[in-house]
Amino acid sequence: MTHGPDSAPGDGSGGSEGAVQMAHGGGGRMMQDLIHGVIRPAFPNQQLEHNHDGAFFTPQGAELAFTSDGHVVQPLFFPGGDIGSLAINGAINDLAMCGAEPGQISVSLIIEEGFSIADLRRIAASMGSAAAAMGACIVTGDTKVVERGKGDGIFVSTSAVGPVRSASRPVPAAVRPGDSILLSGDIGRHGVAIMAARAGLTFGSPLLSDCAPLWPTVRALIERGIELHCLRDLTRGGLAAGLIEVAETVLLAVEVENAAIPVSEPVRSACELFGLDAIHVANEGRFIAFVPSDQEAEALALMRRFGDARWIGRVGEEQSGAVVLQSPYGTRRRLRLPNGEQMPRIC
Amino acid sequence: MTHGPDSAPGDGSGGSEGAVQMAHGGGGRMMQDLIHGVIRPAFPNQQLEHNHDGAFFTPQGAELAFTSDGHVVQPLFFPGGDIGSLAINGAINDLAMCGAEPGQISVSLIIEEGFSIADLRRIAASMGSAAAAMGACIVTGDTKVVERGKGDGIFVSTSAVGPVRSASRPVPAAVRPGDSILLSGDIGRHGVAIMAARAGLTFGSPLLSDCAPLWPTVRALIERGIELHCLRDLTRGGLAAGLIEVAETVLLAVEVENAAIPVSEPVRSACELFGLDAIHVANEGRFIAFVPSDQEAEALALMRRFGDARWIGRVGEEQSGAVVLQSPYGTRRRLRLPNGEQMPRIC
C-alpha cells in the first residue's frame, strides 16, 4: 500500500497501514492498489477477476428480485456488527423480504479522505464473511473518495439480485383480511445497541445489535409451503413503521396485541433511559410475516427454530389502513408514524 | 412538504420548497412525504407502487449483466448535465459495456441535511428523463440523510441489471492480438467542463460535458453482428486508464496512434490552461471497442453515425500488457496510469 506524507503510521487516523487519500479515488495506480490490495481480497470470486464494468450471471429462476440500500450508520463498528455486515445483511434481508435467495451483491463505497485503511480492511472482511455465510457473491462494485469533511468515514450502498423462491410475491398488496401476523423475535436490539454505543454506555447484560441474515428463516417457511402473503423487515422506524406501511398500502385495518410483542429486559431498560418506545426502534435482523391463519401454527413453529418468534396480531376486514395496538387491559390506541425520527444514522 | 424552522424559504439553502432535514431520513412521516412527494413522481412506474423492499422482474434473456457506480461529482449541476443524468447514464453505460440493454435501475441517495428540496426535485427529474430516454426503469431505491457537514449535498449510487444482447461477453479477457481499437468520439469534454465550472471559467465555444448514454451505439454494433471482443467506457482516468486496464488484464501490448485521437479545440485549449493531458481526462459518453480487424471498417462506419468515431490503434502480439503511444514523428512512449489523480470528484 502506498503511504502519503499525511498518512504516516501512528498519526492516529490511519493505523499501521495509513489512510485513504484523495488520490485513491482518482482512477490511477493508487486506486488500483486500494481495490486489488485491500477491498477485493476480502471477497475473492471469478466475477471480480473480469476487471470489467459489471458482472454477468445466468438467472436461476423465472423471476428475480432487485433491491438497493444505502448505509450511513454511526458508529461504523458497534456491538454485534459493523457497517460491512450491516450492508451485506441489509441486501440479503431485502431480497429475503421479496422471497428471494441471496444471489449477486454489488458494493458501492464512498470513503472520506483520511479514513483508516486498517478499518477499511476490517469492513471489507466483514462484508466478505457476511456474504459467504449466506452463499451470496459480491460480484461488482465501485469506490469513490471525497475530501475530508465532505463525508463521514465511509458510506456503503449495496444492491442485490436474487431468484424469487416463494410461490407468489410477498408484497403488501397480497395481504388478506384474516391474515395472522408473526414477528420473528424480540425487537429494538439494533437501535438500542447503536444508541448505547454512541452514549458510551454499557449495561449489565451485553446489548448486541440483532444484525443478522433473515434468509434461513424465510427459506424454511418457503420450503414448508407456507403462503407468504407479505414479508417486511423492521429496520428504520421499527415494528411500527413496518406495520403501518403495509396497512396503508393494502388499506386494511391491522390489530396488534401490545403484550404479545417481545422486548428483552435490557432493551426495555435502555428504552426507558433514552425515552424511546421499542416499537419505533430499528432492528436489523427481525421481520414480520403475514400468513393465512390456518398456517399460523405451522409457520410459528418453524420460525421459533430461529428465534423468539410470536404471533402478534391479525389483519381485519375494515378498509381503514389503520394499525391499532390493544393493551392487555382492553384499551386501544392507533399507532402512527412519528413525524420525524427518533434516531438518526441508525443504518 | 413539511418545513422546519431552519429551512424557511429564502434562507439561501433551500429555495421556496425548503431544505432536507435529518428527520427526512428517519423512516417516519416526513421520509414518506419526501419519497412520495419529491423523488418518486420523477419516475413513476408500477414497481415503485409495490411499496416494498425491492423490485421484481422476469429476465428477458439467458444472461444478465449487473453493475454498480457511486457518483460524488462537484458541482452537482454542470454544463451538459447534472449528478442525476450522470448517475443514470453511468448505470446505462456500464450495462452497455457489458453488451447489455438498459433494464432495471436502482437509485440510492445519501443527502446532506440542509440540501435544497428544489434541487433534489431537479435531480430526480433529470434521473427520470435520462432513464426514460433509454427505456430503462428506476424500480427501487433508498434515501438516507446525514448531518450537515457529514456529506456534500447529495451522493447518488446507482445499480443496474439488464439482459446481455451481445453474442459473447465483451470483457478484457476476450481481446485478441490483431484487434482494432475504435474510439467513439473526441475525448476530454466531461472532465474539462467540470474543471471549468469549478474555476468559474467560460470559453469562447461552449464547453459541455459529453455525458450521454452509449447503448444506442452499442446496440447498432450488436445488431449488425460486429464481434465485440471488449468494450470500455472512458470515465475516471480517461482513455489512458481504459486502454491500460484492458491491456494489463489481457496481458497484451496495445499500440495507439496519438494523432488519431480526436480532441476538440476548446478541450485542447482548456487542457493547456489547466495543465492536463486530455488522454487522462474523464469522459462520460465515450467508449473504446476492441473488434476483429476485418470488421473494423463496418464497425467504424456504424459508430460514426453517433459521433466523431475513429480508429486509434491495434492490439499487438507481445504479451507485455503495455500501452504504447506512437507520435506522428515515429517516437514511441509507454502510457502509464498516473499514481494519483488529476481531478477529484469528477463523477
XYZ file of C-alpha atoms in Angstrom:
694
model
C 0.000 0.000 0.000
C 1.236 3.459 -0.868
C 1.691 5.823 2.047
C 1.460 9.556 1.555
C 3.148 12.102 3.774
C -0.096 12.842 5.616
C -0.858 9.263 6.454
C 2.227 8.150 8.283
C 1.756 5.235 10.661
C 0.831 6.388 14.107
C -0.791 9.675 13.151
C -3.969 8.454 14.742
C -6.051 8.473 11.591
C -4.694 5.611 9.648
C -3.290 2.890 11.838
C -0.243 0.996 10.643
C -1.470 0.867 7.058
C -2.075 4.561 6.603
C -5.137 6.414 5.500
C -7.218 6.776 2.375
C -6.163 9.762 0.293
C -7.995 11.657 -2.422
C -5.685 10.025 -4.963
C -7.106 6.616 -4.002
C -10.298 7.677 -5.785
C -8.783 9.056 -8.939
C -8.760 6.132 -11.316
C -4.969 5.859 -11.215
C -2.451 3.405 -9.818
C -3.311 4.109 -6.181
C -6.960 3.303 -6.808
C -5.954 0.021 -8.391
C -3.777 -0.724 -5.357
C -6.628 0.040 -2.951
C -9.142 -2.087 -4.846
C -6.847 -5.025 -5.588
C -4.856 -4.866 -2.355
C -7.448 -4.022 0.268
C -11.021 -4.439 -0.908
C -11.198 -7.340 -3.353
C -9.122 -9.847 -1.376
C -11.937 -9.840 1.193
C -14.370 -11.446 -1.219
C -12.479 -13.210 -3.987
C -14.528 -14.612 -6.847
C -14.324 -15.170 -10.548
C -16.605 -12.291 -11.458
C -14.304 -9.684 -9.960
C -11.393 -11.083 -11.926
C -13.053 -9.943 -15.150
C -11.851 -6.432 -14.280
C -14.886 -5.098 -16.068
C -17.675 -2.570 -15.615
C -20.143 -5.135 -14.363
C -20.786 -8.762 -13.571
C -22.538 -11.414 -15.618
C -24.839 -14.123 -14.386
C -27.432 -16.507 -15.690
C -30.651 -16.226 -13.733
C -31.621 -19.406 -11.876
C -35.355 -18.934 -11.701
C -38.243 -17.452 -13.599
C -38.399 -14.254 -11.604
C -35.750 -12.102 -9.938
C -35.860 -9.598 -7.097
C -33.692 -6.466 -7.195
C -33.019 -4.350 -4.113
C -30.909 -1.388 -3.022
C -29.932 0.200 0.284
C -27.589 2.922 1.468
C -25.822 2.581 4.820
C -24.640 5.574 6.840
C -24.632 4.072 10.356
C -22.586 5.693 13.128
C -20.552 4.364 14.818
C -19.165 2.227 11.999
C -18.293 -0.533 14.463
C -20.930 -1.343 17.060
C -21.698 -4.198 19.463
C -22.886 -7.085 17.308
C -21.738 -5.822 13.908
C -20.310 -3.083 11.740
C -21.277 -1.168 8.612
C -19.913 -4.020 6.474
C -22.025 -6.834 7.925
C -24.969 -4.412 8.174
C -24.745 -3.510 4.469
C -24.488 -7.113 3.305
C -27.192 -8.422 5.654
C -29.322 -5.438 4.628
C -29.088 -6.501 0.990
C -29.709 -10.165 1.832
C -32.697 -9.217 4.001
C -34.272 -7.012 1.345
C -34.040 -9.983 -1.032
C -35.455 -12.312 1.626
C -38.413 -9.946 2.091
C -39.058 -10.467 -1.638
C -38.996 -14.235 -1.057
C -35.694 -14.311 -2.908
C -32.496 -16.234 -2.294
C -29.222 -14.360 -1.703
C -27.652 -14.042 -5.133
C -25.367 -11.375 -6.555
C -24.447 -8.313 -4.495
C -22.847 -5.032 -5.562
C -20.997 -2.741 -3.171
C -20.527 0.979 -3.772
C -18.197 2.697 -1.301
C -17.933 6.447 -0.673
C -14.888 6.958 1.539
C -13.778 10.137 3.272
C -10.179 11.199 2.772
C -8.156 10.203 5.823
C -10.171 7.072 6.572
C -8.072 4.315 8.099
C -7.069 1.618 5.637
C -6.968 -0.869 8.513
C -10.632 -0.059 9.220
C -11.454 -0.355 5.518
C -9.836 -3.788 5.551
C -11.911 -4.810 8.606
C -15.111 -3.623 6.932
C -14.289 -5.414 3.680
C -13.552 -8.612 5.629
C -16.847 -8.262 7.445
C -18.685 -7.871 4.131
C -16.908 -10.923 2.756
C -17.856 -13.071 5.780
C -21.483 -11.954 5.809
C -21.839 -12.717 2.095
C -20.073 -16.082 2.346
C -22.236 -17.130 5.313
C -25.297 -16.947 3.051
C -23.630 -18.214 -0.130
C -24.038 -14.759 -1.694
C -21.431 -13.346 -4.013
C -20.135 -9.749 -4.112
C -19.719 -9.545 -7.873
C -19.269 -5.869 -8.689
C -18.738 -2.519 -7.037
C -17.305 0.940 -7.102
C -15.079 3.096 -4.890
C -15.109 6.869 -4.613
C -13.146 9.151 -2.294
C -14.368 12.563 -1.096
C -12.402 15.286 0.673
C -12.002 15.377 4.450
C -15.132 16.995 5.897
C -17.296 16.072 2.876
C -18.190 12.600 4.116
C -18.169 10.692 7.386
C -15.675 7.856 7.335
C -17.415 5.532 4.921
C -20.852 5.140 3.354
C -21.766 1.763 1.844
C -24.529 1.304 -0.725
C -25.393 -2.269 -1.580
C -27.668 -3.642 -4.282
C -28.628 -7.253 -4.770
C -30.277 -9.525 -7.295
C -31.612 -12.958 -6.443
C -34.046 -15.568 -7.716
C -37.526 -15.476 -6.175
C -38.259 -18.793 -4.439
C -41.645 -18.049 -2.864
C -44.677 -19.270 -4.793
C -46.028 -15.720 -5.041
C -44.671 -12.229 -4.441
C -44.795 -11.480 -0.680
C -45.810 -7.814 -1.096
C -48.225 -5.581 0.873
C -50.914 -5.842 -1.831
C -51.147 -9.617 -1.235
C -52.204 -9.214 2.428
C -55.755 -10.517 3.087
C -58.309 -9.904 5.847
C -57.860 -12.576 8.495
C -54.113 -12.978 7.923
C -52.068 -13.698 11.019
C -49.070 -11.504 11.738
C -45.970 -13.263 13.062
C -42.917 -11.474 14.439
C -39.565 -13.261 14.158
C -38.095 -12.226 17.520
C -37.713 -9.585 20.219
C -37.472 -6.027 18.995
C -35.275 -2.958 19.465
C -31.841 -4.507 19.907
C -30.117 -2.828 16.967
C -31.321 0.705 17.680
C -30.603 0.468 21.369
C -27.138 -1.049 20.811
C -26.278 1.875 18.499
C -27.624 4.458 20.938
C -25.716 2.878 23.817
C -22.522 2.809 21.747
C -22.952 6.497 20.896
C -23.576 7.414 24.510
C -20.633 5.297 25.663
C -22.941 3.328 27.943
C -22.588 -0.282 28.990
C -25.350 -2.288 30.571
C -25.353 -5.198 32.987
C -26.303 -7.622 30.228
C -24.465 -7.239 26.933
C -26.579 -5.288 24.458
C -25.801 -6.514 20.947
C -27.363 -5.476 17.650
C -29.648 -8.107 16.151
C -27.946 -7.580 12.770
C -28.356 -10.960 11.035
C -29.465 -12.539 7.775
C -33.173 -13.440 7.542
C -32.987 -15.774 4.572
C -32.609 -19.025 6.572
C -35.937 -18.371 8.328
C -37.693 -17.293 5.136
C -36.294 -20.280 3.249
C -37.642 -22.651 5.906
C -41.114 -21.100 5.533
C -40.991 -21.355 1.744
C -39.748 -24.957 1.804
C -42.607 -25.917 4.130
C -45.077 -24.418 1.664
C -46.255 -21.590 3.933
C -48.151 -18.999 1.865
C -46.206 -15.826 2.497
C -48.667 -13.037 1.771
C -46.233 -10.347 2.841
C -42.829 -10.120 4.495
C -41.346 -6.920 5.918
C -38.081 -6.387 7.761
C -38.218 -3.957 10.636
C -35.381 -1.506 10.011
C -35.720 2.314 10.242
C -38.933 3.138 12.074
C -39.026 -0.324 13.672
C -42.041 -2.611 14.010
C -44.394 0.386 13.933
C -43.216 1.578 10.502
C -43.344 -1.964 9.106
C -46.937 -2.479 10.219
C -48.113 0.985 9.166
C -46.510 0.882 5.723
C -48.122 -2.472 4.956
C -51.535 -1.455 6.376
C -51.539 1.830 4.446
C -50.528 0.176 1.187
C -53.153 -2.593 1.321
C -55.687 -0.274 3.024
C -56.784 -2.785 5.640
C -57.004 -2.476 9.411
C -54.293 -4.216 11.405
C -54.769 -5.168 15.066
C -51.754 -5.894 17.212
C -51.634 -7.096 20.816
C -49.114 -4.993 22.608
C -48.425 -7.614 25.270
C -47.511 -10.186 22.629
C -44.552 -8.164 21.339
C -41.330 -9.463 22.886
C -38.912 -6.857 24.227
C -35.876 -8.062 26.165
C -35.240 -6.682 29.632
C -32.034 -4.807 28.671
C -33.794 -3.194 25.691
C -36.734 -2.253 27.880
C -34.443 -0.590 30.437
C -32.417 1.185 27.770
C -35.601 2.460 26.091
C -36.714 3.927 29.406
C -33.329 5.575 29.834
C -33.314 7.049 26.315
C -37.019 7.893 26.321
C -37.733 5.627 23.364
C -40.668 3.364 22.547
C -39.286 -0.006 21.438
C -41.982 -0.369 18.789
C -40.377 2.535 16.859
C -36.785 1.365 17.355
C -34.817 -0.031 14.386
C -33.920 -3.701 14.049
C -31.569 -5.306 11.527
C -32.482 -8.961 11.991
C -36.229 -9.028 12.596
C -39.211 -9.280 10.275
C -42.949 -9.754 10.258
C -44.738 -12.322 8.123
C -48.386 -12.073 7.063
C -49.657 -15.650 6.639
C -53.087 -17.309 6.300
C -54.472 -18.028 9.777
C -54.764 -21.770 9.063
C -50.981 -21.903 8.563
C -50.225 -19.751 11.582
C -49.273 -22.553 13.967
C -47.049 -24.356 11.496
C -45.314 -21.136 10.420
C -44.774 -20.045 14.007
C -43.281 -23.398 14.992
C -40.807 -23.105 12.125
C -39.910 -19.500 12.935
C -39.302 -20.402 16.570
C -36.398 -22.607 15.482
C -34.590 -19.395 14.549
C -35.638 -17.071 17.340
C -38.217 -15.991 19.885
C -40.967 -15.686 17.256
C -44.509 -14.719 18.299
C -47.990 -14.263 16.956
C -48.619 -10.548 17.461
C -51.850 -9.753 15.679
C -54.139 -10.079 12.704
C -55.456 -8.230 9.702
C -59.048 -7.023 9.980
C -61.825 -6.552 7.427
C -62.099 -2.794 7.786
C -60.630 -0.810 4.878
C -59.011 1.784 7.113
C -55.284 1.238 6.709
C -55.031 1.872 10.451
C -52.811 -0.063 12.854
C -54.414 -0.408 16.301
C -52.486 -1.505 19.382
C -54.525 -3.337 22.032
C -53.331 -3.311 25.604
C -53.886 -6.239 27.987
C -56.432 -4.013 29.774
C -58.605 -3.714 26.695
C -57.625 -0.157 25.755
C -56.882 0.551 22.101
C -54.717 3.217 20.502
C -53.901 3.920 16.897
C -50.234 3.534 16.074
C -48.866 6.390 13.972
C -45.582 7.093 12.246
C -43.666 9.714 14.157
C -43.268 12.829 12.032
C -39.520 12.775 12.054
C -37.245 10.265 13.621
C -36.039 9.053 16.954
C -32.580 8.033 15.880
C -30.526 9.460 13.033
C -27.926 7.347 11.181
C -29.171 4.067 12.654
C -28.482 2.062 9.469
C -43.779 19.467 2.021
C -43.018 19.982 5.680
C -40.838 22.964 6.510
C -38.734 23.014 9.640
C -37.656 26.160 11.419
C -34.165 26.027 9.943
C -35.304 25.693 6.360
C -37.534 28.713 5.883
C -37.960 29.867 2.303
C -35.364 32.382 1.317
C -32.679 31.277 3.750
C -30.473 30.595 0.790
C -30.146 26.880 1.395
C -33.479 25.546 0.432
C -35.277 27.627 -2.161
C -39.021 28.011 -1.988
C -39.583 24.368 -1.034
C -37.280 24.313 1.940
C -34.405 22.054 2.742
C -33.858 18.420 3.600
C -33.786 17.844 7.343
C -32.417 14.944 9.369
C -35.985 13.862 10.032
C -36.456 13.256 6.290
C -34.200 10.236 6.708
C -35.766 8.733 9.788
C -38.313 6.290 8.477
C -41.246 8.424 9.645
C -43.917 10.525 8.000
C -41.503 13.131 6.659
C -39.476 10.465 4.888
C -42.655 9.143 3.280
C -43.504 12.702 2.183
C -40.060 13.211 0.673
C -40.091 9.914 -1.191
C -43.688 10.056 -2.382
C -43.842 13.813 -2.906
C -40.459 14.664 -4.359
C -38.488 11.661 -5.552
C -40.894 9.051 -6.913
C -43.058 11.364 -9.035
C -39.998 11.916 -11.229
C -40.009 8.299 -12.409
C -43.435 6.782 -11.879
C -43.790 3.061 -12.570
C -45.657 0.062 -11.315
C -42.719 -1.426 -9.457
C -42.422 1.533 -7.103
C -46.108 1.282 -6.280
C -45.467 -2.063 -4.588
C -44.099 -0.081 -1.638
C -41.798 -2.964 -0.929
C -38.166 -3.675 -0.140
C -37.282 -4.470 -3.704
C -38.493 -4.821 -7.261
C -39.436 -7.940 -9.188
C -38.758 -8.690 -12.806
C -38.656 -11.617 -15.158
C -35.370 -11.758 -17.020
C -35.692 -11.372 -20.796
C -32.595 -13.187 -21.900
C -30.344 -16.050 -20.975
C -27.711 -13.931 -19.305
C -27.857 -10.722 -17.269
C -25.312 -8.035 -16.523
C -25.217 -6.343 -13.102
C -23.371 -3.091 -12.465
C -22.875 -0.510 -9.739
C -21.462 3.021 -9.522
C -21.246 5.758 -6.927
C -21.455 9.397 -8.001
C -19.899 12.231 -5.986
C -19.398 14.832 -8.743
C -18.959 18.518 -7.852
C -20.567 20.784 -8.892
C -23.846 18.857 -8.875
C -25.079 20.865 -11.867
C -22.573 21.370 -14.671
C -22.666 22.406 -18.332
C -24.209 19.475 -20.199
C -25.663 17.564 -17.250
C -26.035 17.077 -13.533
C -25.453 14.330 -10.965
C -28.863 12.838 -11.836
C -28.290 12.358 -15.568
C -24.677 11.365 -14.822
C -25.758 8.633 -12.393
C -28.386 7.176 -14.722
C -26.215 7.366 -17.837
C -23.381 5.901 -15.771
C -25.531 2.867 -14.954
C -26.757 2.552 -18.547
C -23.206 2.839 -19.860
C -21.831 0.199 -17.505
C -24.545 -2.145 -18.794
C -23.770 -1.171 -22.399
C -20.095 -2.008 -21.794
C -21.326 -5.499 -20.844
C -23.227 -5.671 -24.149
C -26.437 -5.372 -22.135
C -29.611 -3.432 -22.754
C -30.789 -0.806 -20.237
C -33.070 -2.687 -17.877
C -33.852 -2.105 -14.212
C -32.054 0.630 -12.269
C -31.845 1.235 -8.520
C -31.029 4.616 -7.001
C -29.554 5.037 -3.522
C -29.377 8.646 -2.318
C -27.257 9.971 0.561
C -28.399 13.533 1.177
C -26.788 16.130 3.436
C -29.065 17.895 5.885
C -29.964 21.327 4.533
C -29.894 20.273 0.871
C -32.392 22.187 -1.244
C -35.563 20.260 -1.971
C -35.922 22.222 -5.212
C -32.500 20.913 -6.275
C -33.474 17.391 -5.207
C -36.542 17.706 -7.394
C -34.402 18.862 -10.348
C -32.018 15.949 -9.879
C -34.858 13.419 -9.608
C -36.435 14.853 -12.777
C -33.110 14.575 -14.554
C -32.795 10.923 -13.467
C -36.324 10.242 -14.690
C -35.655 11.807 -18.116
C -32.340 10.032 -18.605
C -33.911 6.662 -17.749
C -36.981 7.237 -19.918
C -34.826 8.279 -22.880
C -33.318 4.777 -22.915
C -36.467 2.878 -21.918
C -34.862 1.996 -18.591
C -36.891 1.799 -15.414
C -35.889 3.076 -11.959
C -37.514 0.280 -9.980
C -36.141 0.505 -6.465
C -34.073 2.736 -4.258
C -33.230 4.099 -0.870
C -32.843 7.512 0.758
C -30.620 8.387 3.704
C -29.939 11.761 5.301
C -26.690 12.665 7.090
C -25.962 15.684 9.281
C -24.758 18.992 7.856
C -21.002 18.732 7.361
C -21.068 14.929 7.092
C -21.829 14.817 3.378
C -21.651 17.170 0.409
C -25.097 17.996 -0.909
C -26.005 14.658 -2.421
C -24.287 11.416 -3.378
C -26.056 9.073 -5.805
C -25.248 5.364 -6.113
C -26.899 3.555 -8.987
C -27.017 -0.139 -9.789
C -28.485 -1.717 -12.888
C -29.477 -5.096 -14.249
C -30.058 -5.742 -17.921
C -30.163 -8.596 -20.430
C -26.958 -9.247 -22.351
C -27.580 -8.829 -26.098
C -24.066 -9.295 -27.452
C -23.211 -12.747 -28.760
C -20.363 -13.064 -26.270
C -19.201 -11.186 -23.166
C -17.253 -8.071 -24.259
C -14.645 -8.310 -21.488
C -10.884 -7.644 -21.430
C -10.065 -11.380 -21.489
C -11.743 -11.690 -24.913
C -9.339 -9.221 -26.582
C -7.177 -10.864 -29.290
C -3.883 -9.938 -30.972
C -4.680 -8.010 -34.137
C -7.900 -6.484 -32.784
C -8.632 -2.959 -33.944
C -9.364 -0.312 -31.325
C -12.129 2.146 -32.161
C -12.874 5.290 -30.133
C -16.458 6.578 -30.201
C -15.695 10.332 -30.266
C -13.490 13.203 -29.152
C -12.167 12.976 -25.620
C -11.936 15.123 -22.503
C -15.165 17.113 -22.636
C -16.629 15.959 -19.339
C -13.530 16.487 -17.223
C -12.769 19.859 -18.752
C -16.391 21.042 -18.422
C -16.296 20.164 -14.709
C -12.929 21.856 -14.184
C -14.130 24.982 -15.995
C -17.321 25.055 -13.932
C -15.292 24.775 -10.714
C -12.935 27.529 -11.790
C -15.856 29.714 -12.889
C -14.358 29.943 -16.373
C -16.222 30.320 -19.646
C -14.668 29.741 -23.024
C -15.375 31.202 -26.447
C -17.061 27.986 -27.577
C -19.451 26.381 -25.121
C -17.745 23.559 -23.254
C -20.334 20.920 -22.427
C -19.872 17.562 -20.740
C -20.193 14.618 -23.114
C -22.475 12.902 -20.545
C -24.696 10.654 -22.698
C -25.979 7.086 -22.985
C -23.819 4.705 -25.027
C -26.387 1.962 -25.548
C -27.689 3.219 -28.940
C -24.195 2.925 -30.446
C -23.522 -0.451 -28.841
C -26.925 -1.757 -29.924
C -26.224 -0.747 -33.529
C -22.938 -2.688 -33.414
C -24.609 -5.758 -31.918
C -27.488 -5.669 -34.398
C -25.016 -5.531 -37.295
C -23.308 -8.618 -35.920
C -19.996 -6.922 -35.069
C -17.949 -9.193 -32.773
C -17.399 -7.038 -29.724
C -14.311 -8.501 -28.071
C -14.235 -5.791 -25.419
C -15.995 -2.528 -24.661
C -14.784 0.023 -22.102
C -16.205 3.432 -21.237
C -13.657 6.137 -20.566
C -14.658 7.609 -17.217
C -12.225 8.303 -14.343
C -8.694 8.169 -15.695
C -9.925 8.774 -19.245
C -8.797 6.996 -22.410
C -5.439 6.167 -20.825
C -6.968 4.241 -17.903
C -9.367 2.400 -20.231
C -6.554 1.233 -22.510
C -4.166 0.348 -19.680
C -6.732 -1.603 -17.648
C -7.675 -3.718 -20.659
C -4.052 -4.264 -21.740
C -2.958 -5.242 -18.225
C -5.866 -7.638 -17.766
C -5.393 -9.466 -21.074
C -1.588 -9.065 -20.882
C -1.162 -7.995 -24.500
C 0.603 -4.988 -25.986
C -1.603 -2.176 -27.245
C -0.377 0.366 -29.799
C -2.198 3.643 -30.178
C -1.567 6.429 -32.701
C -1.578 9.674 -30.796
C -2.519 11.747 -33.844
C -5.634 9.645 -34.432
C -7.213 10.604 -31.087
C -9.721 13.404 -31.598
C -9.573 16.306 -29.130
C -11.740 19.344 -29.801
C -10.120 22.761 -29.954
C -11.835 24.073 -26.770
C -10.780 20.965 -24.842
C -7.244 21.295 -26.154
C -7.057 24.937 -25.036
C -8.599 24.193 -21.666
C -6.179 21.301 -21.086
C -3.270 23.665 -21.774
C -4.706 26.159 -19.324
C -5.254 23.547 -16.597
C -2.034 21.672 -17.304
C -3.884 18.456 -18.147
C -3.264 15.772 -20.741
C -6.581 15.034 -22.484
C -5.774 11.321 -22.649
C -6.106 11.161 -18.838
C -9.229 13.335 -18.630
C -12.578 11.760 -17.716
C -15.410 11.327 -20.212
C -18.998 10.280 -19.534
C -20.158 9.494 -23.061
C -17.187 7.919 -24.803
C -16.000 4.345 -25.138
C -13.493 2.178 -26.918
C -14.392 -1.021 -28.772
C -11.977 -3.854 -29.485
C -13.160 -5.544 -32.706
C -11.664 -8.008 -35.203
C -9.701 -6.071 -37.828
C -11.806 -7.471 -40.670
C -14.891 -5.821 -39.146
C -13.110 -2.550 -38.416
C -14.445 -0.580 -41.386
C -18.035 -1.690 -40.927
C -17.972 -1.033 -37.170
C -16.384 2.373 -37.633
C -18.967 3.408 -40.233
C -21.738 2.489 -37.797
C -20.110 4.285 -34.872
C -19.660 7.435 -36.977
C -23.440 7.763 -37.193
C -23.382 8.569 -33.473
C -20.253 10.693 -33.206
C -16.777 11.501 -34.424
C -15.574 7.909 -34.060
C -12.020 6.971 -35.087
C -9.700 4.047 -35.444
C -6.970 4.764 -32.889
C -4.826 1.662 -32.678
C -4.453 -2.080 -32.519
C -3.603 -4.924 -30.202
C -0.165 -6.464 -30.707
C 1.171 -9.985 -30.251
C 3.573 -9.189 -27.450
C 2.469 -10.394 -24.001
C 3.572 -7.214 -22.246
C 0.350 -5.583 -21.097
C 1.933 -2.273 -22.137
C 0.151 0.562 -23.935
C 2.442 2.420 -26.323
C 1.598 5.810 -27.845
C 3.102 6.492 -31.275
C 3.610 10.074 -32.339
C 3.321 11.176 -35.982
C 7.104 11.627 -35.928
C 7.703 7.990 -35.177
C 8.578 8.369 -31.497
C 7.027 5.955 -29.034
C 6.277 6.290 -25.335
C 4.702 3.959 -22.872
C 1.447 5.242 -21.424
C 1.206 4.802 -17.657
C -1.501 5.337 -15.095
C -0.730 8.421 -13.057
C -0.099 7.460 -9.446
C -2.911 9.563 -8.065
C -5.379 11.634 -9.919
C -5.691 14.793 -11.911
C -9.229 15.653 -10.965
C -11.037 14.706 -7.761
C -14.835 14.263 -7.694
C -15.161 14.184 -11.484
C -18.003 11.611 -11.462
